Tab-separated table of C-alpha atoms and ligand atoms in Angstrom:
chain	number	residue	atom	x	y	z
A	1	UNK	CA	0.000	0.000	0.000
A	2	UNK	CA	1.205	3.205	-0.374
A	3	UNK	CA	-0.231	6.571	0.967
A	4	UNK	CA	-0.355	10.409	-0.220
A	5	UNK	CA	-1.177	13.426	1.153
A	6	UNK	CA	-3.201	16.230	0.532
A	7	UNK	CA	-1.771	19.114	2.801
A	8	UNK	CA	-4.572	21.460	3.047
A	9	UNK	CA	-4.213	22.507	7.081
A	10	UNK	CA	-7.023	21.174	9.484
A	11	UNK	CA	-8.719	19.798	6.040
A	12	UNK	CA	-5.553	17.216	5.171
A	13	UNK	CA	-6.421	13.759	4.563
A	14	UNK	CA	-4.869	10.963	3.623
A	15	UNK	CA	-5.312	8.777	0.092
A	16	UNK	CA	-4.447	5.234	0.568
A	17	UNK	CA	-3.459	3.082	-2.673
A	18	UNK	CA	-3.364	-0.976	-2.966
A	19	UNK	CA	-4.926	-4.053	-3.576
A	20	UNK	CA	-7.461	-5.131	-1.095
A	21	UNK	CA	-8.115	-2.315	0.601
A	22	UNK	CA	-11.837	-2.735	0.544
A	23	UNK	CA	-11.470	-5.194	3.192
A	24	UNK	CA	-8.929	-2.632	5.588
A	25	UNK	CA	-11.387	-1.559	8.182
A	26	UNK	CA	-8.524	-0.206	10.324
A	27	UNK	CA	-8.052	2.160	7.575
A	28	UNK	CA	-11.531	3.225	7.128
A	29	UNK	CA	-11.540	3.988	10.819
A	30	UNK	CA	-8.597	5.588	11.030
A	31	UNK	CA	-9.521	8.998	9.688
A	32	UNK	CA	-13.100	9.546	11.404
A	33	UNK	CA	-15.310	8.076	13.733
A	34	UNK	CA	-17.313	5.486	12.249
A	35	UNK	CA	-19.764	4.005	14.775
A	36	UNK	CA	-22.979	4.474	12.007
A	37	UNK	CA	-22.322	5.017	8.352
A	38	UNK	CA	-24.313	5.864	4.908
A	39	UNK	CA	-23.169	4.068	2.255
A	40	UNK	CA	-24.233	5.913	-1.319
A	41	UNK	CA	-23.885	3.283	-4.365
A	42	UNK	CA	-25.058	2.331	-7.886
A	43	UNK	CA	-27.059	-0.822	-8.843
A	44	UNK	CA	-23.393	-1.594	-11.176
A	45	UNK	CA	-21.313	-1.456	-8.095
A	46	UNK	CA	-23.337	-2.438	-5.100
A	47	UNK	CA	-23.552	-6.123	-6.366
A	48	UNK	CA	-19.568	-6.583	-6.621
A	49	UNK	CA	-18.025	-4.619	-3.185
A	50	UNK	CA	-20.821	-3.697	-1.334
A	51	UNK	CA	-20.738	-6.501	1.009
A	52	UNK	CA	-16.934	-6.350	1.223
A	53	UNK	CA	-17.189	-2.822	2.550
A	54	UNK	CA	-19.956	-3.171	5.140
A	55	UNK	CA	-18.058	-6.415	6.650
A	56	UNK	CA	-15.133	-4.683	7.066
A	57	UNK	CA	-17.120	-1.904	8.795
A	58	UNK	CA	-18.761	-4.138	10.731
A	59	UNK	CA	-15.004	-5.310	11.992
A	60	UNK	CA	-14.475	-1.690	13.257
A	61	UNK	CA	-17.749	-1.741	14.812
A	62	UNK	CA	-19.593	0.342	12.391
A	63	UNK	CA	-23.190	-0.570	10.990
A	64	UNK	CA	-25.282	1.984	9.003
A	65	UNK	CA	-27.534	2.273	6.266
A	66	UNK	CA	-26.931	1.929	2.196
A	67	UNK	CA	-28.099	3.365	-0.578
A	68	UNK	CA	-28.474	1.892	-4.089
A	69	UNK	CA	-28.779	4.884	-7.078
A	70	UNK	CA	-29.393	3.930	-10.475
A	71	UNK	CA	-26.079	4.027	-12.702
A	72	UNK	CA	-24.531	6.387	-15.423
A	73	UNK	CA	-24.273	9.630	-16.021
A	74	UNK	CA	-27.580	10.945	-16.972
A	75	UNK	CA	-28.534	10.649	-12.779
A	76	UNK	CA	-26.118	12.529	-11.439
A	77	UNK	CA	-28.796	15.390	-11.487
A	78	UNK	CA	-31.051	17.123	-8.687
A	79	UNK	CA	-33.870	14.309	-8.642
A	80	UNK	CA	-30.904	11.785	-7.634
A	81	UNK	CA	-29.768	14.153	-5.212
A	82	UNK	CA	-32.829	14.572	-3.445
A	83	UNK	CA	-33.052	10.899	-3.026
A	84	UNK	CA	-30.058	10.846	-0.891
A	85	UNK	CA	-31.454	13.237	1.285
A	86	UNK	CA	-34.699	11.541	1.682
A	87	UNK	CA	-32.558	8.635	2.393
A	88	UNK	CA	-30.408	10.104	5.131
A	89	UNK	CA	-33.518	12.218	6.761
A	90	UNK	CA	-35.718	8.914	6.671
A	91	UNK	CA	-32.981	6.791	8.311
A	92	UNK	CA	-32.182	9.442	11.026
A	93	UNK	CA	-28.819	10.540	9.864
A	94	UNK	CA	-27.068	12.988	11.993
A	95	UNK	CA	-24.358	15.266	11.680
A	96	UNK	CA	-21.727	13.056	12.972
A	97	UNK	CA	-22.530	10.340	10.347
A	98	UNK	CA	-19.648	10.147	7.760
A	99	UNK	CA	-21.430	9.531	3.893
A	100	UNK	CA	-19.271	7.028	2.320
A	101	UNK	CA	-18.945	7.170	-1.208
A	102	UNK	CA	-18.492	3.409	-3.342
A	103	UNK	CA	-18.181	3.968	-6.986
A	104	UNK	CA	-17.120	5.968	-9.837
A	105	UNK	CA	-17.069	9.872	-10.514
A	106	UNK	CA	-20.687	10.168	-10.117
A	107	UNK	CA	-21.448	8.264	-7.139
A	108	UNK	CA	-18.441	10.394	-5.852
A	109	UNK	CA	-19.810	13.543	-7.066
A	110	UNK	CA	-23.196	13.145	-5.779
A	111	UNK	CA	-22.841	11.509	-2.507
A	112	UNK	CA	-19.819	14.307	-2.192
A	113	UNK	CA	-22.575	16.739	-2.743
A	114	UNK	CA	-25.006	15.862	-0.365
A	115	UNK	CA	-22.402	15.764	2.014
A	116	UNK	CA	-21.498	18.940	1.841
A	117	UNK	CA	-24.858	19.701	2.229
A	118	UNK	CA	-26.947	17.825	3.998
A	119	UNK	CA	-27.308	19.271	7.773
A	120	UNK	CA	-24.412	21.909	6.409
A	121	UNK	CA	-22.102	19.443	6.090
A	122	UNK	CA	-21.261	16.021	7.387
A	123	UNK	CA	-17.975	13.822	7.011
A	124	UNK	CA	-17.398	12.462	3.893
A	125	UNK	CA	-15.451	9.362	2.847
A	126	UNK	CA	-14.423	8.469	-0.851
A	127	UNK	CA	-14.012	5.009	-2.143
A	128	UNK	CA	-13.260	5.073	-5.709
A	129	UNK	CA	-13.692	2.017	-7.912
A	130	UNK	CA	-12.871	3.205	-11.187
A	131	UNK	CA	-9.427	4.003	-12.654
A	132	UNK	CA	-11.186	8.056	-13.266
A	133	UNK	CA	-11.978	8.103	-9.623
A	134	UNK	CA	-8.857	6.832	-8.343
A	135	UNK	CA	-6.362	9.275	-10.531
A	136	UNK	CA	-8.961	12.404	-10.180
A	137	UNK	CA	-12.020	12.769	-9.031
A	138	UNK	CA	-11.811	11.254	-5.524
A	139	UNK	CA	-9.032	13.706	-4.944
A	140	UNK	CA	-9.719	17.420	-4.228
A	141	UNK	CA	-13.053	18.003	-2.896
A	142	UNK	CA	-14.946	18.924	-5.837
A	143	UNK	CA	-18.630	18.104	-5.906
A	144	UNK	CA	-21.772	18.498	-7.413
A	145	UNK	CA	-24.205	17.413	-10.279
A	146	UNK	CA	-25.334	18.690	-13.461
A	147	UNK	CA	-28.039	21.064	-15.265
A	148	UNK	CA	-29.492	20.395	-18.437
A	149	UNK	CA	-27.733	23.632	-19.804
A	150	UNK	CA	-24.567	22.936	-18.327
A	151	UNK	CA	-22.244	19.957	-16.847
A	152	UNK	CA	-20.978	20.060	-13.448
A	153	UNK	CA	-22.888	23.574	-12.643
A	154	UNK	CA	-24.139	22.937	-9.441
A	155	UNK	CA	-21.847	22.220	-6.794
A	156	UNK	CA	-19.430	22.528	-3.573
A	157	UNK	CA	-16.124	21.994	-2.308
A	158	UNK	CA	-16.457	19.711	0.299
A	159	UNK	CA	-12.685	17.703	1.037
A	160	UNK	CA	-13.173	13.761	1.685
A	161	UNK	CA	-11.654	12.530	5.262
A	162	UNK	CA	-10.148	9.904	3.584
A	163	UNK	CA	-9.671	8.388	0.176
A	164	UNK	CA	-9.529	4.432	-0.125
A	165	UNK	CA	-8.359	3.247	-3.504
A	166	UNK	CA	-8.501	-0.996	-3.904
A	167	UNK	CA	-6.756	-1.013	-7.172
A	168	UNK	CA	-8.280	-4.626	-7.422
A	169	UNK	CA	-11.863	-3.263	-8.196
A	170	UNK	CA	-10.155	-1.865	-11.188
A	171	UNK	CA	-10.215	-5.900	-12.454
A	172	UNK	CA	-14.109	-5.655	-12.982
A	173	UNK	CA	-14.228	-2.467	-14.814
A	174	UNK	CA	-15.564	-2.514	-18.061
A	175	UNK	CA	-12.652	-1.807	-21.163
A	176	UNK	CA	-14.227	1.188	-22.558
A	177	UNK	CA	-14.167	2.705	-18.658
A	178	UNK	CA	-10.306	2.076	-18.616
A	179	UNK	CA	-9.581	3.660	-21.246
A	180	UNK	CA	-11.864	6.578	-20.230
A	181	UNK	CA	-9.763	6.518	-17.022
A	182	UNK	CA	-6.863	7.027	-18.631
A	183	UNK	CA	-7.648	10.258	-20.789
A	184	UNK	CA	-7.134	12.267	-17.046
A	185	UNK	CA	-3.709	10.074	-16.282
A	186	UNK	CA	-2.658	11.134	-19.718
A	187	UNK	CA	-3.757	14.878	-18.878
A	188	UNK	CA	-1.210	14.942	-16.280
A	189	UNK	CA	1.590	13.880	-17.890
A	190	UNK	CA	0.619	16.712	-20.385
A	191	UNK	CA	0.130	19.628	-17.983
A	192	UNK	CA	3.080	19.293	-15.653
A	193	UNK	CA	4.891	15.891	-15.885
A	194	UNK	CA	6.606	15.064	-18.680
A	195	UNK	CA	8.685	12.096	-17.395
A	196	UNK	CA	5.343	10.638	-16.423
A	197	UNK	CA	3.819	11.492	-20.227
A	198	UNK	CA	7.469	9.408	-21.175
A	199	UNK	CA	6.428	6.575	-18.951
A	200	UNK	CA	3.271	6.592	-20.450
A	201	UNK	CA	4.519	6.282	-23.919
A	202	UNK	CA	6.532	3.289	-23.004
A	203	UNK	CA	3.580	1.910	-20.686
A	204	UNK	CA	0.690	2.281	-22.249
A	205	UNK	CA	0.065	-1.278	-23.310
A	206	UNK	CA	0.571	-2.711	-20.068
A	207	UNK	CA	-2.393	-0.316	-18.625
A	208	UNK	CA	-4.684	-1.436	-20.495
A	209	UNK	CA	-3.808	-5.285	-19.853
A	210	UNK	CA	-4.586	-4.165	-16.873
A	211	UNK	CA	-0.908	-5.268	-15.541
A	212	UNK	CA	-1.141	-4.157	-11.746
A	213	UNK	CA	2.741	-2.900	-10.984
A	214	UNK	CA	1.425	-0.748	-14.197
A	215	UNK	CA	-1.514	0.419	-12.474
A	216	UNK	CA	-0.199	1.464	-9.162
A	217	UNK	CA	2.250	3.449	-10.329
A	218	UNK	CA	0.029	5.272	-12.416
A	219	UNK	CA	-2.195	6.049	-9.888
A	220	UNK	CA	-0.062	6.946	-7.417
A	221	UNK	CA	1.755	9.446	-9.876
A	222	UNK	CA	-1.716	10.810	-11.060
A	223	UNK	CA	-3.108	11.414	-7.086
A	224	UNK	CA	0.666	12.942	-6.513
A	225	UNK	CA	0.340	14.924	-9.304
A	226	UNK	CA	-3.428	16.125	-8.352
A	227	UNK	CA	-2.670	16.993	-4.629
A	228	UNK	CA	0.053	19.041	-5.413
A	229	UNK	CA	-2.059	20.881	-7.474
A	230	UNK	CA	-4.997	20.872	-5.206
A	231	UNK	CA	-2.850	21.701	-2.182
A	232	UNK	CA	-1.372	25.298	-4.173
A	233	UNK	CA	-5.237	26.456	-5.518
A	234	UNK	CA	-7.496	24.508	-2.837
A	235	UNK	CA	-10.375	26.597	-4.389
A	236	UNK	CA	-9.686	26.847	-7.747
A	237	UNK	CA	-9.049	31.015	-7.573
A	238	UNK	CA	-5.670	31.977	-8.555
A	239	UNK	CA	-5.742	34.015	-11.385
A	240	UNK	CA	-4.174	32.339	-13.704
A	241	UNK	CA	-2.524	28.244	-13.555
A	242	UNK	CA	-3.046	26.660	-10.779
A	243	UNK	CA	-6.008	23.962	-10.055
A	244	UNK	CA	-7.782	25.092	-13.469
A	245	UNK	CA	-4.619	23.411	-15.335
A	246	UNK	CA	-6.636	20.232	-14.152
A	247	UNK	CA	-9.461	21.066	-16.715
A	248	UNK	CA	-7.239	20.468	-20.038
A	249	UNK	CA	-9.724	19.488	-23.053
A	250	UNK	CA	-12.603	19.567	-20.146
A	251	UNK	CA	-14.166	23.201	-21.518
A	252	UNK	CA	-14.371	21.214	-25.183
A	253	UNK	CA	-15.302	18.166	-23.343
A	254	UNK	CA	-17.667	19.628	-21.009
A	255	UNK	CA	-19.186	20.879	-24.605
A	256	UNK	CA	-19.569	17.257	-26.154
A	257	UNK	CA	-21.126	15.613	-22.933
A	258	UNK	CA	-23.900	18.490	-22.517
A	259	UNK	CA	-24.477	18.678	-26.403
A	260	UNK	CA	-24.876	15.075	-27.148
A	261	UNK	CA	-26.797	14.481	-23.302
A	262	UNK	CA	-25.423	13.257	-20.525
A	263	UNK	CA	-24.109	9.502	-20.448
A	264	UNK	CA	-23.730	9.428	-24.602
A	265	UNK	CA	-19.667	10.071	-24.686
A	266	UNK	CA	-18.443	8.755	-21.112
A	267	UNK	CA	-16.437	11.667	-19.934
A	268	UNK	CA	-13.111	10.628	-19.947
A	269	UNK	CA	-13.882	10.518	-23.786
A	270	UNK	CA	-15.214	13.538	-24.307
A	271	UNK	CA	-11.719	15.065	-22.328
A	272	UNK	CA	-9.721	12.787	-24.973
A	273	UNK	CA	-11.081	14.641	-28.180
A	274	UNK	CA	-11.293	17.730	-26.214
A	275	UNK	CA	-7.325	17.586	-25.519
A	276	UNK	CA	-6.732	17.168	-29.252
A	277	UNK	CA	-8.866	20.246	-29.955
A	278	UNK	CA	-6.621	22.047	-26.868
A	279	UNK	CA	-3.040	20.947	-28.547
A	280	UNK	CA	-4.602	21.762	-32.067
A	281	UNK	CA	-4.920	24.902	-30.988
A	282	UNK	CA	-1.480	25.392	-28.645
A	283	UNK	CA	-0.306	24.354	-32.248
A	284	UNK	CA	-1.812	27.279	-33.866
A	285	UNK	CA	-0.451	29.716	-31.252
A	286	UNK	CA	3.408	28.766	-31.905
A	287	UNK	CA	3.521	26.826	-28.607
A	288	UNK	CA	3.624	23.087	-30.033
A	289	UNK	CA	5.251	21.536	-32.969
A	290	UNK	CA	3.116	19.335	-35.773
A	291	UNK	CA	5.066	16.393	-34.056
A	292	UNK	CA	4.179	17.072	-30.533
A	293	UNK	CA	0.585	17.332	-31.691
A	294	UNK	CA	1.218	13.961	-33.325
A	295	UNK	CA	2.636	12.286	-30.293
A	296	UNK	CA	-0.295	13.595	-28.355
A	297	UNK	CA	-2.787	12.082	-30.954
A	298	UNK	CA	-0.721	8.814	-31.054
A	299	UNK	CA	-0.647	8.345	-27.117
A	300	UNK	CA	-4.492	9.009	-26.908
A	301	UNK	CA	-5.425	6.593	-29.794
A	302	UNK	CA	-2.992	3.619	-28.423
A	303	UNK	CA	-5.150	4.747	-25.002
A	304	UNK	CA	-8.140	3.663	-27.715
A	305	UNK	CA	-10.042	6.838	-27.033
A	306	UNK	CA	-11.436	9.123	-29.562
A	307	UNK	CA	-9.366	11.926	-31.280
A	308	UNK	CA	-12.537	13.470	-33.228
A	309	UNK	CA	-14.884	15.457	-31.790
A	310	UNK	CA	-17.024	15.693	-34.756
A	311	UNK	CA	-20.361	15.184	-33.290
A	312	UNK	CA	-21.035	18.595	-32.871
A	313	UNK	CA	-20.723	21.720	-35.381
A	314	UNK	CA	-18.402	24.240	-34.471
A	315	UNK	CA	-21.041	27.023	-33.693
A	316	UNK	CA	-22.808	24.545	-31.127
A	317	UNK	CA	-19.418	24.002	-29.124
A	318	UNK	CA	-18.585	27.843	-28.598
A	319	UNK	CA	-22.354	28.209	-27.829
A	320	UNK	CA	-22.048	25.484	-25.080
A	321	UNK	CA	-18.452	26.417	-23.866
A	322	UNK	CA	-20.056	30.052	-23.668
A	323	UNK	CA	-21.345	28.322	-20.282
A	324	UNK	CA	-17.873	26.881	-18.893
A	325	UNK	CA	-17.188	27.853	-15.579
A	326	UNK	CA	-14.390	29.049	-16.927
A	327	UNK	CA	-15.768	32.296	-18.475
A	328	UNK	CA	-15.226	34.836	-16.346
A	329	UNK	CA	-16.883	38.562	-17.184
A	330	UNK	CA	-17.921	37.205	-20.264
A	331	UNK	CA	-14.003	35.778	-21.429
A	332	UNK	CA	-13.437	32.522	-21.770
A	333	UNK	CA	-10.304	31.023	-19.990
A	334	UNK	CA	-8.967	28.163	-21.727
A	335	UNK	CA	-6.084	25.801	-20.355
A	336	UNK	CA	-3.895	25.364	-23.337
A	337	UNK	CA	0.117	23.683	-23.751
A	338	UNK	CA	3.345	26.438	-23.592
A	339	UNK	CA	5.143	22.695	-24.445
A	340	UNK	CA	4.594	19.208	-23.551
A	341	UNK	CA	4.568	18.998	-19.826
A	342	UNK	CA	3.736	22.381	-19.226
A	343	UNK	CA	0.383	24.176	-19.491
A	344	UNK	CA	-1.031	27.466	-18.585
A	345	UNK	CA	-4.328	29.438	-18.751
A	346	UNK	CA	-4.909	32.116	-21.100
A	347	UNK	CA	-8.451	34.474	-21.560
A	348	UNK	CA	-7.308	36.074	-24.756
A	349	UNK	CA	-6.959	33.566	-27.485
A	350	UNK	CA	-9.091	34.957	-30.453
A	351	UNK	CA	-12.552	33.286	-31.610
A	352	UNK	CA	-11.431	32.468	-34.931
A	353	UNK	CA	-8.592	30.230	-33.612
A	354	UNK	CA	-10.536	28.383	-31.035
A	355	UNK	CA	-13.220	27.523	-33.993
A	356	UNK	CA	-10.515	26.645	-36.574
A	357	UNK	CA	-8.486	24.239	-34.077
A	358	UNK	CA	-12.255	22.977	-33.389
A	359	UNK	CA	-12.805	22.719	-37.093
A	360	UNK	CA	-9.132	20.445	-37.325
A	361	UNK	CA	-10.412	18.245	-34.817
A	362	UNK	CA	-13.371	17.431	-36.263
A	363	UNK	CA	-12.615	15.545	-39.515
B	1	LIG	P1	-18.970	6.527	-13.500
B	1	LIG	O1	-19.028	6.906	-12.107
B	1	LIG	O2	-20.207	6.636	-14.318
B	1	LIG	O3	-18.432	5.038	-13.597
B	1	LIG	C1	-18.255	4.448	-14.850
B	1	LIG	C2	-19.043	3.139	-14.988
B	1	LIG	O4	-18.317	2.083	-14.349
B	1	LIG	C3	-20.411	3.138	-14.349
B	1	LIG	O5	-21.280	2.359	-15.119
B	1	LIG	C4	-20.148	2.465	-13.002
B	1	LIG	O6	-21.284	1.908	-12.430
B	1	LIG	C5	-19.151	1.423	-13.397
B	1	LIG	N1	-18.251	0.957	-12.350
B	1	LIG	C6	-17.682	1.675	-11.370
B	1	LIG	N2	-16.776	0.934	-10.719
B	1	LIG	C7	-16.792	-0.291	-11.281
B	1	LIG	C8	-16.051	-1.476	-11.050
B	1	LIG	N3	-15.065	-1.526	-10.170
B	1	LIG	N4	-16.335	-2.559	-11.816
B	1	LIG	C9	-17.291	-2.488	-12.783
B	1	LIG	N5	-18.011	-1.387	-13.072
B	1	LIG	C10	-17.729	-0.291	-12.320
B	1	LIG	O7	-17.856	7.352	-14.292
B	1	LIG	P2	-16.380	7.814	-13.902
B	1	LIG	O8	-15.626	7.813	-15.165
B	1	LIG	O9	-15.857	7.087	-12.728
B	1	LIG	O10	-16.615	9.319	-13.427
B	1	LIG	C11	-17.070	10.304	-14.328
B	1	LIG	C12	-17.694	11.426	-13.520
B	1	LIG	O11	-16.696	11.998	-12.679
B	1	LIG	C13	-18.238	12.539	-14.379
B	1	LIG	O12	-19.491	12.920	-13.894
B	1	LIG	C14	-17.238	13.660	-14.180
B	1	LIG	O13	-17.813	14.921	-14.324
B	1	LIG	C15	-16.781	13.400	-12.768
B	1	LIG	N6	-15.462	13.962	-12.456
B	1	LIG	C16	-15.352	14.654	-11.308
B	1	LIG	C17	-14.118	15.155	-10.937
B	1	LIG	C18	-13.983	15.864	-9.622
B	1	LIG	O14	-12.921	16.432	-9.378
B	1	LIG	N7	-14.967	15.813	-8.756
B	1	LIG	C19	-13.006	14.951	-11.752
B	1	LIG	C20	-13.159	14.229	-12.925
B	1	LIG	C21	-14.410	13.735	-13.271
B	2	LIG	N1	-10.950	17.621	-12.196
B	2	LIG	C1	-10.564	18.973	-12.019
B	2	LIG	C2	-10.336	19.367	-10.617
B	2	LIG	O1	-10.456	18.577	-9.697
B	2	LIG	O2	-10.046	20.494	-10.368
């Protein structure tokens, strides 16, 4: 096992990596009091670890109540939401019962969510069990669901106590959700890690044979990566870098999962063709060579995930990325490459070169 930090003051926690952690109750009780729990889980995941997790909370003396959502993308909305409030009013929850998160990015989000919410704000635990989850969004306290006119608009920061990672649950997850996973690993390498993008190159085939040395390193690289970041721009408000870097190819992204509905491209997808459009247009701006652009589009297609984004015209993605939370007083801030391994925010690229590197990526 290994275990990282994320140095935020009184708000630290640890995020603990390896295989069988599911069944670790010390762990799970080491970070907050766990004498009743709320599980919050998806009819996908519930059937393979849910068990796991409440024996090994039984071990540490902790019973509770769970919660099975439907899956995918298109719940993680405000009807869901309210469900997990019902849930925790009808079974008496209290303020001192942790919400324990077992799933993907939108278990994590919502149960995050109503966490930070419910009773303003109860301890919250994170178990990821997909590779996205484990390199990103367990990490860093963001939380929320989305609106129709916009992904990810509603939301909090609300840190986890504690983030459990079994890298074994990663052995049940579907192909296409590995691959998804790896579009945010990849995004590190590309914002501020290019050893890690080099190991990547040379590793890419043994990630998705799932080979498990493979696996933890890339994890543990990813999370190191992320709570550095996270730890220098907690709240995403320095005025230009910092946490925002994380959202490489996520304001094109953000545009393809809204446009096409929730749950159609899975988002790690959408981030893929949405980091091609983001090195197109680094390209056009005299920061990247044709052959980094290449070795981008190489390393995302040996990933197997999707280098087009031509499912939506380019008028319909600056309409939608119009919405970004990125736009501040009306300009939109886009995280774009000064070089492989290095990115940076800018708020002045012109129109006509976001649409034309949109336009290249959509052949
Ligand atoms: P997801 O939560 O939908 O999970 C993907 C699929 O895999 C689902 O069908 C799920 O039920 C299934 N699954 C989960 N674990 C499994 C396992 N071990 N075995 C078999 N099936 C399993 O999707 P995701 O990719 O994990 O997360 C995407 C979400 O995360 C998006 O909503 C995105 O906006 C959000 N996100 C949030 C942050 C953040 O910082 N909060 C960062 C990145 C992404
Ligand atoms: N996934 C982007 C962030 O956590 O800031």
């Amino acid at each position: 096992m290994t275990t990282l930090n994320v140095s935020l003051g009184q708000r630290s926690y640890p995020i603990h990596i390896g295989a069988s952690l599911l069944d670790n109750a010390e762990l799970l009780s080491s970070a907050v009091k766990l004498s009743r729990v709320a599980i919050v889980s998806n009819d996908v995941v519930a059937p393979l670890y849910m068990e796991r997790l409440r024996a090994a909370l039984e071990k540490v003396g902790a019973g509770g109540t769970a919660l099975v959502l439907p899956d995918g993308e298109a719940y993680k909305n405000w009807e869901t939401l309210n469900r997990i409030y019902d849930h925790l009013l009808t079974e008496r929850c209290d303020r001192g019962t942790p919400v324990i998160a077992l799933g993907g990015g939108v278990i994590g989000d919502l149960a995050g969510f109503a966490a930070a919410t419910y009773q303003r704000g109860v301890p919250f635990i994170q178990v990821p069990t997909t590779l996205l989850a484990q390199v990103d969004s367990s990490v860093g306290g963001k939380t929320g669901i989305n609106h129709l006119r916009g992904k990810n608009m509603i939301g909090a920061f609300w840190q986890p106590r504690l983030v459990l990672a079994d890298t074994e649950t990663l052995n049940t997850l579907p192909v296409r959700e590995l691959s998804a996973g790896l579009a945010e690993v990849i995004k590190y390498g590309l914002i501020r890690d290019l050893p890690f993008l080099e190991w990547l190159e040379e590793n890419i085939d043994k990630l998705l044979a799932r080979d498990a040395e493979a696996l933890s390193f890339a994890i543990e690289r990813s999370c190191a990566n992320k709570a550095a970041v996270v730890a220098g721009d907690e709240l995403e408000t320095a005025q230009e870098g910092g946490r925002a870097l994380l959202n490489l190819g996520h304001t094109f992204g953000h545009a393809i999962e809204t446009g096409m509905g929730y749950g159609e491209w899975l988002h790690g997808e959408a981030v893929a063709a949405g980091t091609m459009m983001a090195t197109e247009l680094s390209r056009r701006l005299g920061w990247l060579t044709d052959a980094d652009v290449e070795r981008v589009r190489t390393l995302l297609m040996r990933a197997k995930l999707p280098v087009s984004g031509a499912v939506l015209g380019a008028d319909r993605y600056l309409d939608l990325m119009g919405h970004d939370k990125k736009v501040i007083a009306g300009r939109l801030r886009l995280v774009l490459l000064k070089r492989l391994g290095e990115a940076v925010t800018r708020a002045d690229t012109p129109e006509a070169e976001i649409r034309a590197a949109i336009e290249a990526c959509c052949d």
